[in-house]
Amino acid sequence: MDGDAAEAIVSDRELTDGFHMVIDALKLNGIRTIYHVPGIPVTDLGRMAQAEGLRVISFRHEQHAGYAAAAAGYLTGLPGVCLTVSAPGFLNGLTALAHATTNCWPMILISGSSEREIVDLQQGDYEEMDQLAVAKPLCKAAYRILHARDIGVGIARAIRTALSGRPGGVYLDLPASLLGQAMDAVEGAESLIRVVDPAPAQLPASKAVDRAIDVLKGAERPLVILGKGAAYAQCDETVRRFVETSGFPYIAMSMAKGLLPDIHPQYAGAARSLVLKDSDCVMLVGARLNWLLGHGKGRQWGEPGSKRFVHVDIEPTEMDSNQSIDAPLVGDIESVLESLLERMDGWKKPSDAWTGAVKAKVSANVDRMAPKLVNNSVPMDFHGALGRLRRVIADNPDAMLVNEGANTLDFARSIIDMYKPRKRLDVGTWGVMGVGMGTSVAAAVETGCPVIAVEGDSAFGFSGMEVETICRYGLPVCIVVFNNSGIYRGTDVNPVGEDPAPTVFVPEARYDLMMKAFGGEGVTARSPDDLERAVREALDSGKPTLVNAIIDPAAGTESGRIGNLNPQSVVKKT
Ligand code: ADP
Ligand code: TPW
Ligand code: MG
């Protein structure tokens, strides 16, 4: 065939290209939303994705698009997708990818990149960077696709890697030249892969289940700790049946709150110190014995050697990471709990002596807290303000609660009861400030429920510009800024000069005006009554709202409840 004839045949055929194949591959695998910041070389990818029916949420900064994708992964059990431009945009998205991986949430950071030939010879391309190498240590896996015919495989690998086993972040590098590569449309479509069963059930070995049942039967003072892995697993009914059949008291890690309602009779959250110290057997379900649990040792855990541990996790290497595990149960939470339940007919529940002691402690602590939560003091303290938000959530159990800050986080976690699974989204395993607005956007977009974002004023500042994103998409997000004019407190003074102390902000800053600037509602609340009214109005209206809640600048404590982690100087203060 001469050249002209071949060309005629080719041009008669329908062509596709890298842009469209990426979009088709994502859609084929159920991805519906892309969190994004446009620019070279992915501007058209975002536009075309929107034109092809994907929801494209365009942010002001990639970090927040990334946090949105991370939260979307946690909420949906499908990888959240963030799309960024090369080098600086990629780097801005990377913190979120590492955050997703640290939290065991599925996410894919897709970034455009410069030309390989130029990058590899370091010849100074536009936004040149060896992004694959940079991403590798910060995620589960990093892949690069060089040819349009490999897009199907590349996206399939990214999805399966993000979802299977312990979920996590995946980096997918798309050089600019890939996107424009042409391919026969039929061959292109045939090369795409729909990932079948991306998170396969992983059954525990029968011996491991027997061993765990023996340990649990031998326990006199058992305790279950539910972690966010149990919430992520979306087997809520199985978790409930296991907890209720066992009769064990349980506590919930921050984001597992509401997996069973926090008002459940077996919930021992208000007796946390007692159950950690006095239990003789602790069963961890999708929770790691990391810093958040004091590594399973130290005073809060009672006498060394006083406990046996049963650990349910999909990741085998998590076992014994901090404490010797007597009964490792490696598998997915649903399969593991179902296997246990099969052996629990006629289960003998723990003694009244234990469950009664726990309940007594819970009610004593709840009673002690109650009066603090109904105060209407001005200036507001954390208890007065959060007591009202607690009531609002009780009346609106479907609302999503986003929460970050130090005191604002720690108090809200213990004061605000959650009633339904996966409603509480916060700073996660790293304690990252700045997740607030990205997470709020994802919470609204992925669930369609109203969002209340309870934000320290410092925490809010990390992502404050995204209020424009919230207004632009008209999302039902009510941000409550706990404005104590600083990080932890607003009272520090510089002992030697004119500059403000490093932890304080402009006093009583008008965060409410930021929301007004973009067409949303902005309100200042000085009393708990004002605050409650403003948040209820925001929920009723569904309009983007920012409530600037003025909190006593002296009310907080250093680092909230983790001040003990601050290193201490040995030099005496002058
Ligand atoms: P928390 O901070 O709430 O204590 P972590 O993030 O420390 O929770 O722990 C979550 C754990 O859940 C991780 O170790 C992860 O491997 C595990 N996990 C996630 N999904 C599943 C699942 N489907 N089945 C079993 N374990 C899971
Ligand atoms: C990405 C360090 C932990 S908590 C916090 C900072 C800066 C802010 C606390 O002040 P806020 O809350 O939000 O006003 P409150 O109620 O106590 O006054 N950078 C990142 N992550 C973390 N964790 C920090 C800095 C930090
Ligand atoms: Mg503050």
XYZ file of C-alpha atoms and ligand atoms in Angstrom:
628
model
C 0.000 0.000 0.000
C 1.386 3.364 -0.938
C 1.636 6.160 1.627
C -1.405 8.076 0.423
C -3.664 5.027 0.525
C -2.573 4.186 4.088
C -3.192 7.729 5.173
C -6.668 7.640 3.650
C -7.482 4.467 5.550
C -6.153 5.839 8.798
C -8.007 9.125 8.454
C -11.218 7.233 7.656
C -10.964 5.464 10.958
C -12.130 7.092 14.156
C -9.212 8.109 16.319
C -8.928 8.542 20.029
C -6.085 10.042 22.038
C -4.412 9.976 25.406
C -6.763 12.595 26.858
C -9.873 10.615 26.021
C -8.426 7.266 26.995
C -7.534 8.503 30.479
C -11.075 9.807 30.909
C -12.661 6.635 29.489
C -10.505 4.427 31.727
C -11.465 6.376 34.864
C -15.158 6.320 33.954
C -15.042 2.616 33.152
C -13.852 2.051 36.715
C -16.569 4.050 38.393
C -14.627 7.258 39.058
C -17.111 10.127 38.972
C -15.224 13.109 40.351
C -11.823 14.698 39.768
C -10.376 17.210 42.257
C -8.199 19.504 40.272
C -6.185 22.670 39.582
C -5.799 23.434 35.838
C -2.655 24.351 33.886
C -0.116 22.946 31.388
C -0.296 20.103 30.409
C -3.647 19.062 31.917
C -5.940 22.054 31.234
C -7.692 20.260 28.383
C -7.820 17.023 30.345
C -9.919 18.802 32.988
C -12.131 20.451 30.368
C -12.659 17.246 28.437
C -13.341 15.276 31.611
C -16.108 17.727 32.439
C -17.457 17.558 28.884
C -17.473 13.756 29.135
C -19.624 13.829 32.264
C -17.103 13.571 35.083
C -17.587 16.088 37.869
C -14.516 18.294 37.911
C -14.064 20.333 41.071
C -11.490 23.022 40.474
C -9.631 24.315 43.561
C -7.436 27.311 44.310
C -4.501 25.214 45.536
C -3.560 21.606 44.774
C -3.062 20.685 48.410
C -6.757 21.130 49.060
C -7.749 19.316 45.881
C -5.527 16.522 47.185
C -7.073 16.507 50.662
C -10.476 16.373 48.997
C -9.400 13.337 46.973
C -8.015 11.663 50.105
C -11.280 12.202 51.985
C -13.287 11.048 48.954
C -11.297 7.804 48.966
C -12.085 7.244 52.635
C -15.772 8.016 52.220
C -16.473 6.035 49.059
C -14.038 3.121 49.089
C -13.028 4.081 45.542
C -9.778 5.968 44.980
C -10.211 9.728 45.182
C -8.580 11.299 42.127
C -6.581 14.519 42.179
C -5.255 16.001 38.936
C -2.357 18.448 39.024
C 0.079 20.242 36.735
C 3.803 19.468 36.633
C 6.473 20.154 39.259
C 5.048 22.832 41.616
C 1.447 21.653 41.232
C 2.571 18.075 41.667
C 4.532 18.977 44.802
C 1.538 20.863 46.180
C -0.552 17.716 45.740
C 2.053 15.433 47.245
C 1.407 16.290 50.907
C -2.129 15.055 50.442
C -0.953 11.877 48.727
C 1.343 11.154 51.666
C -1.510 11.980 54.049
C -3.798 9.509 52.246
C -1.132 6.811 52.411
C -0.476 7.461 56.094
C -4.187 7.122 56.803
C -4.551 3.983 54.628
C -6.996 5.728 52.277
C -7.144 5.039 48.547
C -6.176 7.981 46.389
C -4.593 8.541 42.997
C -2.586 11.667 42.327
C -2.455 12.076 38.561
C 0.022 14.679 37.456
C 1.070 15.937 34.092
C 4.837 16.054 33.642
C 7.420 17.459 31.246
C 9.105 15.602 28.413
C 11.088 12.585 29.565
C 13.980 13.154 27.163
C 14.541 16.652 28.502
C 13.897 15.809 32.161
C 16.253 12.834 32.095
C 19.075 14.868 30.584
C 18.222 17.766 32.893
C 18.079 20.182 29.990
C 15.764 22.612 31.703
C 12.231 21.970 30.454
C 9.208 24.025 31.549
C 8.473 22.821 35.105
C 11.099 20.122 34.875
C 11.205 17.514 37.609
C 11.676 13.772 37.917
C 8.284 13.484 39.583
C 8.174 9.687 39.620
C 11.335 9.508 41.709
C 10.105 12.191 44.096
C 6.707 10.534 44.602
C 7.939 6.981 45.157
C 8.825 7.088 48.864
C 5.607 8.928 49.714
C 2.998 6.512 48.401
C 2.221 2.823 47.911
C 3.374 2.849 44.301
C 4.244 5.265 41.507
C 3.638 4.479 37.846
C 4.342 6.302 34.595
C 2.509 5.749 31.325
C 4.475 6.458 28.159
C 2.192 5.067 25.460
C -1.514 5.550 24.834
C -1.891 1.786 24.427
C -0.791 1.372 28.072
C -3.305 3.781 29.584
C -5.788 0.991 30.326
C -3.170 -1.036 32.169
C -1.730 2.020 33.921
C -5.053 3.164 35.346
C -6.012 -0.406 36.277
C -2.756 -0.833 38.180
C -3.233 2.491 39.954
C -6.770 1.565 41.034
C -5.916 -1.954 42.166
C -2.855 -0.800 44.056
C -4.759 1.989 45.825
C -7.598 -0.325 46.896
C -6.191 -3.785 47.520
C -4.664 -4.943 50.781
C -3.989 -1.920 52.978
C -5.365 0.971 50.931
C -3.134 3.932 50.166
C -1.995 6.597 47.753
C -0.747 5.958 44.215
C 1.067 8.384 41.959
C 0.387 8.268 38.226
C 2.721 10.245 35.985
C 1.378 11.362 32.602
C 3.984 13.080 30.418
C 2.503 15.829 28.250
C 3.261 13.965 25.042
C 1.150 10.981 26.135
C -2.034 13.014 26.250
C -1.857 14.041 22.608
C -0.884 10.589 21.308
C -3.397 9.289 18.775
C -4.680 5.749 18.671
C -7.312 3.858 16.764
C -10.517 4.329 18.737
C -11.602 0.692 18.626
C -8.188 -0.611 19.631
C -8.041 2.061 22.305
C -11.381 1.029 23.772
C -10.334 -2.620 23.700
C -7.154 -1.822 25.593
C -9.013 -0.415 28.605
C -9.441 -2.579 31.701
C -12.352 -2.684 34.108
C -10.795 -3.793 37.377
C -12.701 -6.800 38.703
C -12.873 -7.135 42.491
C -10.214 -4.510 43.297
C -10.341 -5.124 47.066
C -10.796 -8.888 47.309
C -12.127 -10.356 50.539
C -9.261 -11.711 52.583
C -10.379 -14.494 54.894
C -8.471 -15.173 58.083
C -7.046 -18.659 58.537
C -9.314 -20.919 60.557
C -6.534 -21.564 63.107
C -6.129 -17.838 63.632
C -9.853 -17.488 64.326
C -9.776 -20.373 66.838
C -6.805 -18.792 68.580
C -8.575 -15.451 68.820
C -11.756 -17.041 70.156
C -9.672 -18.750 72.882
C -8.071 -15.448 73.868
C -11.414 -13.625 73.883
C -13.088 -16.391 75.903
C -10.340 -16.165 78.496
C -10.855 -12.421 78.955
C -12.504 -11.142 82.120
C -12.323 -7.461 81.268
C -12.365 -7.235 77.482
C -12.336 -4.043 75.439
C -12.817 -3.432 71.725
C -11.153 -0.469 70.017
C -12.719 0.478 66.708
C -10.515 2.478 64.355
C -11.106 4.310 61.110
C -10.140 1.153 59.204
C -13.363 -0.366 60.551
C -15.335 2.639 59.347
C -13.583 2.548 55.958
C -14.411 -1.154 55.541
C -18.126 -0.279 55.182
C -19.370 -3.415 56.945
C -21.268 -1.445 59.576
C -23.892 -4.097 60.239
C -21.267 -6.793 60.837
C -19.388 -4.527 63.246
C -22.612 -3.860 65.147
C -23.481 -7.561 65.353
C -20.012 -8.421 66.578
C -19.985 -5.744 69.270
C -23.481 -6.589 70.474
C -22.989 -10.366 70.376
C -19.716 -10.073 72.300
C -21.146 -7.675 74.869
C -17.678 -6.083 75.102
C -17.395 -2.419 76.033
C -15.848 -0.518 73.129
C -14.222 2.804 72.414
C -13.942 4.447 69.009
C -10.931 6.241 67.605
C -11.673 9.720 66.355
C -12.978 8.889 62.885
C -14.638 5.656 63.997
C -16.987 7.676 66.189
C -20.549 7.046 65.069
C -19.739 3.696 63.449
C -22.108 2.596 66.155
C -23.970 5.564 67.657
C -21.912 7.201 70.417
C -24.966 6.822 72.663
C -24.760 3.012 72.383
C -24.980 1.368 75.840
C -21.646 -0.422 75.285
C -19.794 2.758 74.246
C -17.127 3.508 76.827
C -15.705 6.687 75.285
C -16.398 8.673 78.442
C -14.528 6.035 80.492
C -11.548 5.803 78.165
C -8.907 6.056 80.887
C -10.556 3.355 82.958
C -11.031 0.832 80.157
C -7.523 1.296 78.769
C -6.002 0.830 82.197
C -8.159 -1.919 83.677
C -9.006 -4.127 80.700
C -7.212 -7.477 80.502
C -7.793 -8.066 76.803
C -7.891 -5.500 74.023
C -9.215 -6.261 70.580
C -8.159 -3.754 67.925
C -10.393 -3.567 64.861
C -8.930 -1.414 62.083
C -6.907 0.685 64.536
C -3.127 0.773 64.842
C -1.231 0.851 68.131
C 0.544 4.029 67.008
C 1.081 7.297 68.913
C -2.658 7.916 69.067
C -2.895 4.953 71.438
C 0.400 5.637 73.211
C 1.880 2.641 71.313
C -0.074 0.330 73.614
C 2.276 0.976 76.524
C 2.896 3.393 79.346
C 0.874 4.389 82.386
C -2.434 4.782 80.569
C -2.301 1.049 79.698
C -1.918 -0.123 83.299
C 0.661 -2.629 84.514
C 3.044 -3.890 81.811
C 2.011 -7.390 80.754
C -1.485 -6.963 82.186
C -3.172 -7.352 78.803
C -3.559 -9.700 75.913
C -4.072 -8.287 72.445
C -6.225 -9.461 69.546
C -5.585 -7.449 66.391
C -7.761 -7.394 63.273
C -6.048 -5.798 60.290
C -5.630 -6.445 56.598
C -1.914 -5.665 56.786
C 0.093 -8.600 58.196
C 3.128 -6.487 59.081
C 1.034 -4.330 61.398
C 1.038 -7.195 63.912
C 3.581 -6.786 66.750
C 4.517 -3.337 65.442
C 4.317 -1.919 68.959
C 3.114 -4.679 71.254
C 3.196 -8.424 71.193
C -0.085 -9.572 69.622
C -1.482 -12.757 71.162
C -4.012 -13.386 68.423
C -3.314 -11.764 65.056
C -6.322 -11.846 62.741
C -5.090 -10.906 59.311
C -7.901 -10.335 56.876
C -10.553 -7.845 55.908
C -12.680 -6.729 58.809
C -15.953 -8.064 57.448
C -14.570 -11.557 56.780
C -12.765 -11.653 60.119
C -15.737 -10.538 62.201
C -18.088 -12.887 60.323
C -15.672 -15.769 60.980
C -15.607 -14.909 64.678
C -19.393 -14.606 64.801
C -19.757 -18.105 63.338
C -18.037 -19.402 66.469
C -19.953 -17.241 68.949
C -23.262 -19.072 69.300
C -24.241 -18.987 72.959
C -21.439 -16.491 73.693
C -20.971 -15.737 77.382
C -20.886 -11.973 77.771
C -18.461 -10.290 80.183
C -19.408 -10.119 83.846
C -21.632 -7.381 85.235
C -18.762 -6.497 87.534
C -16.777 -5.288 84.503
C -19.515 -3.831 82.326
C -21.184 -2.289 85.397
C -17.959 -0.590 86.488
C -17.504 0.808 82.982
C -21.070 2.067 82.796
C -20.831 3.683 86.226
C -17.699 5.536 85.157
C -19.308 6.614 81.885
C -22.340 8.077 83.609
C -20.286 9.786 86.326
C -18.103 11.455 83.693
C -21.066 12.412 81.509
C -22.806 13.961 84.538
C -19.665 15.853 85.488
C -19.373 17.305 81.983
C -23.069 18.197 81.498
C -23.206 21.581 83.264
C -20.131 22.851 81.397
C -21.868 22.147 78.086
C -24.865 24.359 78.769
C -23.063 27.523 79.822
C -23.928 30.665 77.872
C -20.817 32.613 78.887
C -19.398 35.527 76.948
C -16.613 35.306 75.942
C -17.318 31.731 74.932
C -15.181 28.864 76.141
C -14.748 25.619 74.212
C -17.328 23.747 76.280
C -20.041 26.372 75.932
C -19.564 26.627 72.167
C -19.186 22.909 71.533
C -22.092 22.009 73.811
C -24.328 23.841 71.336
C -22.799 22.217 68.277
C -23.323 18.883 70.020
C -27.050 19.642 70.143
C -27.123 20.738 66.511
C -25.478 17.467 65.396
C -27.852 15.455 67.601
C -30.742 17.059 65.720
C -28.986 16.639 62.344
C -27.279 13.243 62.525
C -26.812 13.113 58.744
C -24.630 16.222 58.725
C -20.947 15.659 58.032
C -18.600 16.980 60.708
C -15.181 18.198 59.600
C -12.844 19.082 62.447
C -9.324 20.456 62.821
C -7.312 22.593 65.228
C -5.708 21.740 68.562
C -8.111 22.592 71.401
C -10.886 22.925 68.827
C -10.153 19.383 67.661
C -9.593 17.708 70.997
C -12.612 19.202 72.727
C -14.913 18.650 69.749
C -13.860 15.016 69.494
C -14.837 14.291 73.060
C -17.879 16.574 73.299
C -19.726 16.042 70.012
C -21.481 12.674 69.778
C -21.721 11.079 66.352
C -24.636 8.894 65.384
C -23.827 7.451 61.984
C -20.760 5.895 60.326
C -18.191 7.970 58.404
C -19.705 11.303 59.401
C -16.623 12.600 61.212
C -13.623 13.671 59.147
C -10.570 15.150 60.791
C -6.812 15.618 60.768
C -6.094 11.879 60.671
C -3.002 9.991 61.715
C -0.543 12.841 61.168
C -2.672 15.543 62.780
C -2.477 17.695 59.650
C -3.643 21.293 59.874
C -5.094 22.448 56.574
C -7.301 19.506 55.658
C -10.441 21.460 56.557
C -11.725 23.047 53.361
C -10.622 20.302 50.971
C -12.233 17.743 53.232
C -15.396 19.838 53.513
C -15.697 20.079 49.739
C -15.308 16.307 49.362
C -17.746 15.652 52.203
C -20.400 17.768 50.483
C -19.692 16.511 46.959
C -19.453 12.812 47.799
C -22.380 12.544 50.217
C -24.776 15.343 49.266
C -25.204 15.956 53.020
C -24.727 19.305 54.754
C -21.282 19.881 56.245
C -20.331 21.588 59.497
C -16.613 22.369 59.601
C -15.432 23.062 63.144
C -12.138 24.842 62.629
C -9.469 26.307 64.859
C -8.614 29.772 63.562
C -5.067 28.667 62.782
C -6.236 25.444 61.159
C -8.733 27.333 58.992
C -6.016 29.694 57.785
C -4.192 26.881 56.003
C -7.018 26.410 53.508
C -9.117 29.564 53.919
C -8.962 30.596 50.255
C -11.026 27.551 49.362
C -14.113 29.339 50.707
C -14.237 30.691 47.163
C -14.402 27.110 45.877
C -17.208 26.368 48.333
C -19.130 29.450 47.172
C -18.444 28.821 43.482
C -19.940 25.339 43.659
C -22.661 26.478 46.064
C -21.880 23.718 48.557
C -23.908 23.422 51.782
C -20.919 24.002 54.052
C -21.139 25.874 57.342
C -17.674 26.742 58.618
C -17.434 27.586 62.295
C -14.113 29.289 63.018
C -13.209 28.946 66.690
C -11.551 32.327 66.841
C -9.381 32.452 69.945
C -6.963 34.759 68.094
C -4.161 32.252 67.980
C -2.554 28.872 67.905
C -3.713 27.185 71.149
C -4.333 30.588 72.761
C -4.332 34.228 71.746
C -2.546 35.541 74.804
C 1.187 35.046 74.162
C 3.380 38.153 74.225
C 6.786 38.736 72.733
C 9.046 39.249 75.771
C 11.635 41.351 73.937
C 10.250 43.356 71.016
C 7.461 44.787 68.904
C 6.671 41.790 66.709
C 3.678 39.710 67.779
C 4.443 36.390 69.486
C 4.649 33.514 66.988
C 1.408 31.916 68.154
C -0.951 34.907 68.015
C -3.020 36.416 65.193
C -4.804 39.691 64.550
C -7.220 39.775 67.491
C -10.832 38.948 66.664
C -10.088 38.807 62.935
C -13.185 39.074 60.696
C -13.128 35.650 59.059
C -16.851 36.106 58.361
C -15.978 38.760 55.771
C -13.937 36.235 53.792
C -17.098 34.274 53.106
C -19.035 37.435 52.293
C -16.377 38.387 49.761
C -17.478 35.468 47.588
C -21.220 35.767 48.053
C -21.735 33.467 51.028
C -23.143 34.318 54.452
C -20.843 35.637 57.173
C -21.877 35.956 60.814
C -20.109 36.773 64.068
C -21.189 34.850 67.175
C -20.158 35.972 70.637
C -22.377 33.760 72.755
C -23.315 30.065 72.593
C -26.910 31.149 71.882
C -25.758 33.209 68.864
C -23.593 30.370 67.651
C -26.332 27.756 67.826
C -28.793 30.026 66.040
C -26.323 30.855 63.258
C -25.435 27.222 62.574
C -29.062 26.126 62.555
C -29.872 28.912 60.101
C -27.007 27.840 57.867
C -28.270 24.253 57.856
C -31.781 25.445 57.029
C -30.626 27.681 54.184
C -28.023 25.283 52.766
C -25.980 28.364 51.804
C -22.215 28.525 52.268
C -21.801 30.206 55.648
C -18.927 31.175 57.902
C -19.658 31.704 61.575
C -16.861 33.627 63.258
C -17.166 32.276 66.807
C -15.252 34.526 69.183
C -13.673 32.327 71.854
C -11.915 33.491 75.010
C -8.254 33.845 73.907
C -7.190 32.419 77.270
C -9.397 29.322 77.155
C -7.105 26.891 75.340
C -4.089 24.902 76.481
C -0.751 24.404 74.738
C -1.120 21.793 71.959
C -4.634 20.876 73.142
C -4.391 17.447 74.764
C -0.993 16.446 73.419
C 1.160 19.061 75.135
C 3.177 16.192 76.604
C 4.670 15.597 73.132
C 6.410 19.001 73.125
C 10.151 18.723 73.815
C 11.237 20.601 76.929
C 14.149 23.019 76.920
C 16.775 22.432 79.584
C 17.785 26.099 79.588
C 16.226 28.125 82.388
C 13.978 30.984 81.306
C 15.674 34.337 81.709
P -7.195 4.954 63.802
O -6.360 6.178 63.531
O -8.647 5.210 63.741
O -6.739 4.250 65.030
P -5.561 3.648 61.850
O -5.463 4.490 60.635
O -4.423 3.685 62.796
O -6.947 3.932 62.588
O -5.752 2.139 61.427
C -6.532 1.745 60.349
C -6.125 0.308 60.024
O -7.192 -0.305 59.312
C -4.890 0.189 59.166
O -3.901 -0.544 59.837
C -5.377 -0.536 57.904
O -4.450 -1.488 57.436
C -6.631 -1.207 58.402
N -7.649 -1.468 57.388
C -8.124 -0.630 56.456
N -9.101 -1.231 55.748
C -9.254 -2.461 56.261
C -10.106 -3.575 55.969
N -11.035 -3.510 55.001
N -9.965 -4.691 56.700
C -9.025 -4.768 57.670
N -8.210 -3.761 57.999
C -8.309 -2.621 57.306
C 0.579 21.114 58.396
C 1.246 22.307 64.002
C -0.811 21.771 65.411
S -2.254 22.426 65.933
C -1.975 23.898 65.164
C -0.758 23.884 64.514
C -0.227 25.037 63.738
C -2.986 25.019 65.213
C -3.730 25.115 66.512
O -4.413 26.314 66.562
P -5.936 26.432 66.170
O -6.623 25.606 67.337
O -6.208 25.717 64.914
O -6.300 27.847 66.207
P -6.850 26.069 68.874
O -8.283 25.806 69.109
O -5.987 25.209 69.753
O -6.498 27.520 68.991
N 1.437 22.519 60.248
C 0.757 21.419 59.857
N 0.206 20.579 60.739
C 0.378 20.819 62.061
N -0.149 19.924 62.908
C 1.051 21.971 62.522
C 1.578 22.801 61.552
C -0.081 22.636 64.647
Mg -6.947 29.038 67.723
